[in-house]
Amino acid sequence: QITLKESGPTLVKPTQTLTLTCTFSGFSLRTSEVGVGWIRQPPGKALECLALIYWDDDKHYSPSLKSRLTITKDTSKNQVVLTMTNMDPVDTATYYCAHRNYESSGTWYFDYWGQGTLVTVSS
Amino acid sequence: SYELTQPPSVSVSPGQTASITCSGDKLGDKYACWYQQKPGQSPLLVIYRDSKRPSGIPERFSGSNSGNTATLTISGTQAIDEADYYCQTWDSSTVVFGGGTKLTVL
């Protein structure tokens, strides 16, 4: 049974750095083709994928946010950490982590999601 | 950058068929999936690989993808299907979500 849970601050000030942790169970990031992604959703708006990290430590970032994001993994702790620098009120959103499932057909998708954590950026 | 376009809203009467479209350049050459999101909940995968249903998703949910358009179809729509629906694909390793469609069952 796969579960994921996000943790981190609920309130950050503008210009601060946000650090979020995704703690998961039921799978290992040592397993080939496994990945974990961070997706955010501003209130009332659409989903946006921020970053993905894979079993082989390959990483992909949203082109528009790449300069502000860092994603890392700790396989011994079953955790994935996302840092986002220079936070702004427009970054207020619910942040989700999700398990990426890959199929040999070449398709993949997010099949398990955490409950999400609302981060508010305000002074 | 690659974009996916969805209608902001779709309305359907209970028991009727709802179709939600997702448009992107040569989307049919890629794989698409669909997520359902109800208020206050995390997204739920309802269709993957264009037309496959995950375990536990009712048969009334189906999908197709051809040309520039992927379509999520809900047959015999029920009140519990009222939700936001998002399509998703990827382009050059970048994950792309559509803007979402609010399905109203009235």
GROMACS .gro file of C-alpha atoms in nm:
model
  229
    1GLN     CA    1   0.000   0.000   0.000
    2ILE     CA    2   0.156   0.325  -0.117
    3THR     CA    3   0.118   0.638   0.092
    4LEU     CA    4   0.279   0.979   0.076
    5LYS     CA    5   0.261   1.269   0.317
    6GLU     CA    6   0.386   1.624   0.282
    7SER     CA    7   0.526   1.823   0.571
    8GLY     CA    8   0.668   2.168   0.614
    9PRO     CA    9   0.578   2.521   0.719
   10THR     CA   10   0.228   2.651   0.662
   11LEU     CA   11   0.342   3.013   0.654
   12VAL     CA   12   0.652   3.166   0.502
   13LYS     CA   13   0.753   3.526   0.453
   14PRO     CA   14   0.829   3.679   0.115
   15THR     CA   15   1.190   3.622   0.004
   16GLN     CA   16   1.230   3.325   0.240
   17THR     CA   17   1.316   2.974   0.126
   18LEU     CA   18   1.051   2.704   0.151
   19THR     CA   19   1.154   2.350   0.239
   20LEU     CA   20   0.898   2.071   0.203
   21THR     CA   21   0.945   1.706   0.283
   22CYS     CA   22   0.756   1.417   0.128
   23THR     CA   23   0.769   1.102   0.342
   24PHE     CA   24   0.648   0.792   0.168
   25SER     CA   25   0.594   0.421   0.224
   26GLY     CA   26   0.502   0.120   0.016
   27PHE     CA   27   0.771   0.170  -0.248
   28SER     CA   28   1.140   0.241  -0.275
   29LEU     CA   29   1.322   0.506  -0.471
   30ARG     CA   30   1.591   0.245  -0.530
   31THR     CA   31   1.352   0.059  -0.764
   32SER     CA   32   1.407   0.111  -1.134
   33GLU     CA   33   1.178   0.364  -1.307
   34VAL     CA   34   1.024   0.490  -0.984
   35GLY     CA   35   0.983   0.863  -0.944
   36VAL     CA   36   0.834   1.118  -0.705
   37GLY     CA   37   0.697   1.450  -0.815
   38TRP     CA   38   0.599   1.776  -0.650
   39ILE     CA   39   0.285   1.942  -0.784
   40ARG     CA   40   0.125   2.263  -0.658
   41GLN     CA   41  -0.218   2.418  -0.688
   42PRO     CA   42  -0.289   2.783  -0.604
   43PRO     CA   43  -0.635   2.834  -0.452
   44GLY     CA   44  -0.897   2.793  -0.722
   45LYS     CA   45  -0.640   2.732  -0.992
   46ALA     CA   46  -0.492   2.447  -1.191
   47LEU     CA   47  -0.228   2.190  -1.107
   48GLU     CA   48   0.135   2.270  -1.189
   49CYS     CA   49   0.419   2.019  -1.176
   50LEU     CA   50   0.725   2.170  -1.011
   51ALA     CA   51   0.983   1.894  -1.007
   52LEU     CA   52   1.042   1.520  -1.042
   53ILE     CA   53   1.317   1.300  -0.908
   54TYR     CA   54   1.384   0.946  -1.027
   55TRP     CA   55   1.536   0.630  -0.888
   56ASP     CA   56   1.867   0.700  -1.064
   57ASP     CA   57   1.880   1.055  -0.917
   58ASP     CA   58   1.784   1.214  -1.249
   59LYS     CA   59   1.586   1.531  -1.190
   60HIS     CA   60   1.351   1.744  -1.396
   61TYR     CA   61   1.222   2.089  -1.312
   62SER     CA   62   0.950   2.317  -1.438
   63PRO     CA   63   1.127   2.537  -1.693
   64SER     CA   64   0.964   2.851  -1.554
   65LEU     CA   65   1.073   2.781  -1.195
   66LYS     CA   66   1.395   2.590  -1.250
   67SER     CA   67   1.620   2.861  -1.106
   68ARG     CA   68   1.434   2.854  -0.774
   69LEU     CA   69   1.388   2.480  -0.720
   70THR     CA   70   1.598   2.197  -0.584
   71ILE     CA   71   1.473   1.841  -0.538
   72THR     CA   72   1.665   1.575  -0.351
   73LYS     CA   73   1.602   1.228  -0.215
   74ASP     CA   74   1.704   1.033   0.091
   75THR     CA   75   1.638   0.670   0.006
   76SER     CA   76   1.730   0.550   0.355
   77LYS     CA   77   1.457   0.767   0.505
   78ASN     CA   78   1.208   0.725   0.219
   79GLN     CA   79   1.192   1.101   0.177
   80VAL     CA   80   1.200   1.353  -0.103
   81VAL     CA   81   1.275   1.716  -0.023
   82LEU     CA   82   1.183   2.020  -0.231
   83THR     CA   83   1.330   2.361  -0.170
   84MET     CA   84   1.200   2.675  -0.334
   85THR     CA   85   1.387   3.000  -0.292
   86ASN     CA   86   1.271   3.361  -0.292
   87MET     CA   87   0.909   3.286  -0.204
   88ASP     CA   88   0.642   3.534  -0.315
   89PRO     CA   89   0.272   3.567  -0.231
   90VAL     CA   90   0.191   3.423  -0.575
   91ASP     CA   91   0.352   3.099  -0.455
   92THR     CA   92   0.069   3.053  -0.206
   93ALA     CA   93  -0.069   2.710  -0.291
   94THR     CA   94  -0.137   2.357  -0.181
   95TYR     CA   95   0.175   2.153  -0.246
   96TYR     CA   96   0.137   1.784  -0.324
   97CYS     CA   97   0.386   1.506  -0.368
   98ALA     CA   98   0.293   1.209  -0.582
   99HIS     CA   99   0.428   0.869  -0.688
  100ARG     CA  100   0.511   0.837  -1.054
  101ASN     CA  101   0.431   0.500  -1.204
  102TYR     CA  102   0.607   0.400  -1.524
  103GLU     CA  103   0.495   0.134  -1.768
  104SER     CA  104   0.699  -0.050  -2.026
  105SER     CA  105   0.473   0.098  -2.295
  106GLY     CA  106   0.648   0.424  -2.225
  107THR     CA  107   0.359   0.587  -2.047
  108TRP     CA  108   0.363   0.710  -1.692
  109TYR     CA  109   0.131   0.889  -1.456
  110PHE     CA  110   0.088   0.998  -1.094
  111ASP     CA  111  -0.108   0.716  -0.936
  112TYR     CA  112  -0.076   0.799  -0.568
  113TRP     CA  113  -0.090   1.146  -0.417
  114GLY     CA  114  -0.031   1.286  -0.073
  115GLN     CA  115  -0.299   1.484   0.107
  116GLY     CA  116  -0.127   1.810   0.023
  117THR     CA  117  -0.008   2.092   0.245
  118LEU     CA  118  -0.122   2.451   0.214
  119VAL     CA  119   0.162   2.700   0.216
  120THR     CA  120   0.077   3.067   0.255
  121VAL     CA  121   0.331   3.334   0.167
  122SER     CA  122   0.269   3.651   0.360
  123SER     CA  123   0.455   3.901   0.570
  124SER     CA  124   0.627   2.549  -2.424
  125TYR     CA  125   0.364   2.281  -2.469
  126GLU     CA  126   0.010   2.365  -2.362
  127LEU     CA  127  -0.307   2.168  -2.299
  128THR     CA  128  -0.641   2.345  -2.334
  129GLN     CA  129  -0.960   2.237  -2.158
  130PRO     CA  130  -1.302   2.403  -2.149
  131PRO     CA  131  -1.347   2.577  -1.813
  132SER     CA  132  -1.682   2.415  -1.750
  133VAL     CA  133  -1.910   2.140  -1.873
  134SER     CA  134  -2.264   2.075  -1.757
  135VAL     CA  135  -2.455   1.748  -1.783
  136SER     CA  136  -2.785   1.611  -1.660
  137PRO     CA  137  -2.782   1.304  -1.435
  138GLY     CA  138  -2.779   0.985  -1.639
  139GLN     CA  139  -2.649   1.157  -1.952
  140THR     CA  140  -2.304   1.140  -2.110
  141ALA     CA  141  -2.043   1.403  -2.031
  142SER     CA  142  -1.747   1.465  -2.259
  143ILE     CA  143  -1.449   1.673  -2.152
  144THR     CA  144  -1.190   1.760  -2.413
  145CYS     CA  145  -0.821   1.836  -2.384
  146SER     CA  146  -0.642   1.989  -2.682
  147GLY     CA  147  -0.274   2.009  -2.760
  148ASP     CA  148  -0.049   2.005  -3.062
  149LYS     CA  149  -0.031   1.645  -3.189
  150LEU     CA  150  -0.154   1.526  -2.852
  151GLY     CA  151  -0.253   1.198  -3.014
  152ASP     CA  152   0.117   1.121  -3.060
  153LYS     CA  153   0.163   1.132  -2.683
  154TYR     CA  154  -0.004   0.952  -2.394
  155ALA     CA  155  -0.266   1.135  -2.191
  156CYS     CA  156  -0.414   1.073  -1.850
  157TRP     CA  157  -0.696   1.227  -1.650
  158TYR     CA  158  -0.741   1.318  -1.286
  159GLN     CA  159  -1.057   1.388  -1.091
  160GLN     CA  160  -1.042   1.633  -0.803
  161LYS     CA  161  -1.326   1.700  -0.565
  162PRO     CA  162  -1.325   2.002  -0.331
  163GLY     CA  163  -1.073   1.968  -0.052
  164GLN     CA  164  -0.934   1.641  -0.190
  165SER     CA  165  -0.619   1.535  -0.369
  166PRO     CA  166  -0.638   1.450  -0.739
  167LEU     CA  167  -0.743   1.094  -0.824
  168LEU     CA  168  -0.622   0.918  -1.138
  169VAL     CA  169  -0.924   0.805  -1.341
  170ILE     CA  170  -0.770   0.734  -1.685
  171TYR     CA  171  -0.411   0.656  -1.787
  172ARG     CA  172  -0.246   0.560  -2.115
  173ASP     CA  173  -0.525   0.742  -2.301
  174SER     CA  174  -0.800   0.494  -2.219
  175LYS     CA  175  -0.708   0.263  -1.930
  176ARG     CA  176  -0.896   0.268  -1.604
  177PRO     CA  177  -0.712   0.211  -1.275
  178SER     CA  178  -0.852  -0.049  -1.042
  179GLY     CA  179  -1.157   0.081  -0.861
  180ILE     CA  180  -1.257   0.340  -1.121
  181PRO     CA  181  -1.612   0.277  -1.248
  182GLU     CA  182  -1.663   0.154  -1.602
  183ARG     CA  183  -1.860   0.465  -1.688
  184PHE     CA  184  -1.527   0.650  -1.716
  185SER     CA  185  -1.356   0.609  -2.053
  186GLY     CA  186  -1.096   0.794  -2.255
  187SER     CA  187  -0.967   0.839  -2.607
  188ASN     CA  188  -0.685   1.031  -2.771
  189SER     CA  189  -0.641   1.107  -3.139
  190GLY     CA  190  -0.515   1.391  -3.350
  191ASN     CA  191  -0.494   1.699  -3.133
  192THR     CA  192  -0.758   1.602  -2.878
  193ALA     CA  193  -0.793   1.369  -2.583
  194THR     CA  194  -1.142   1.313  -2.450
  195LEU     CA  195  -1.270   1.195  -2.115
  196THR     CA  196  -1.619   1.050  -2.139
  197ILE     CA  197  -1.844   0.976  -1.844
  198SER     CA  198  -2.144   0.765  -1.936
  199GLY     CA  199  -2.450   0.766  -1.715
  200THR     CA  200  -2.310   1.059  -1.517
  201GLN     CA  201  -2.393   1.058  -1.148
  202ALA     CA  202  -2.403   1.339  -0.897
  203ILE     CA  203  -2.089   1.200  -0.734
  204ASP     CA  204  -1.899   1.268  -1.058
  205GLU     CA  205  -1.929   1.642  -1.006
  206ALA     CA  206  -1.569   1.756  -0.974
  207ASP     CA  207  -1.280   1.926  -1.149
  208TYR     CA  208  -1.105   1.718  -1.414
  209TYR     CA  209  -0.748   1.769  -1.534
  210CYS     CA  210  -0.574   1.615  -1.831
  211GLN     CA  211  -0.199   1.560  -1.825
  212THR     CA  212   0.076   1.459  -2.062
  213TRP     CA  213   0.444   1.528  -2.091
  214ASP     CA  214   0.661   1.696  -2.350
  215SER     CA  215   1.038   1.654  -2.356
  216SER     CA  216   1.026   1.524  -1.998
  217THR     CA  217   0.824   1.826  -1.884
  218VAL     CA  218   0.494   1.740  -1.718
  219VAL     CA  219   0.204   1.941  -1.855
  220PHE     CA  220  -0.140   1.974  -1.699
  221GLY     CA  221  -0.446   2.119  -1.862
  222GLY     CA  222  -0.621   2.412  -1.701
  223GLY     CA  223  -0.898   2.194  -1.563
  224THR     CA  224  -1.268   2.156  -1.634
  225LYS     CA  225  -1.539   2.192  -1.375
  226LEU     CA  226  -1.805   1.929  -1.436
  227THR     CA  227  -2.146   2.026  -1.305
  228VAL     CA  228  -2.418   1.764  -1.279
  229LEU     CA  229  -2.756   1.931  -1.272
   0.00000   0.00000   0.00000
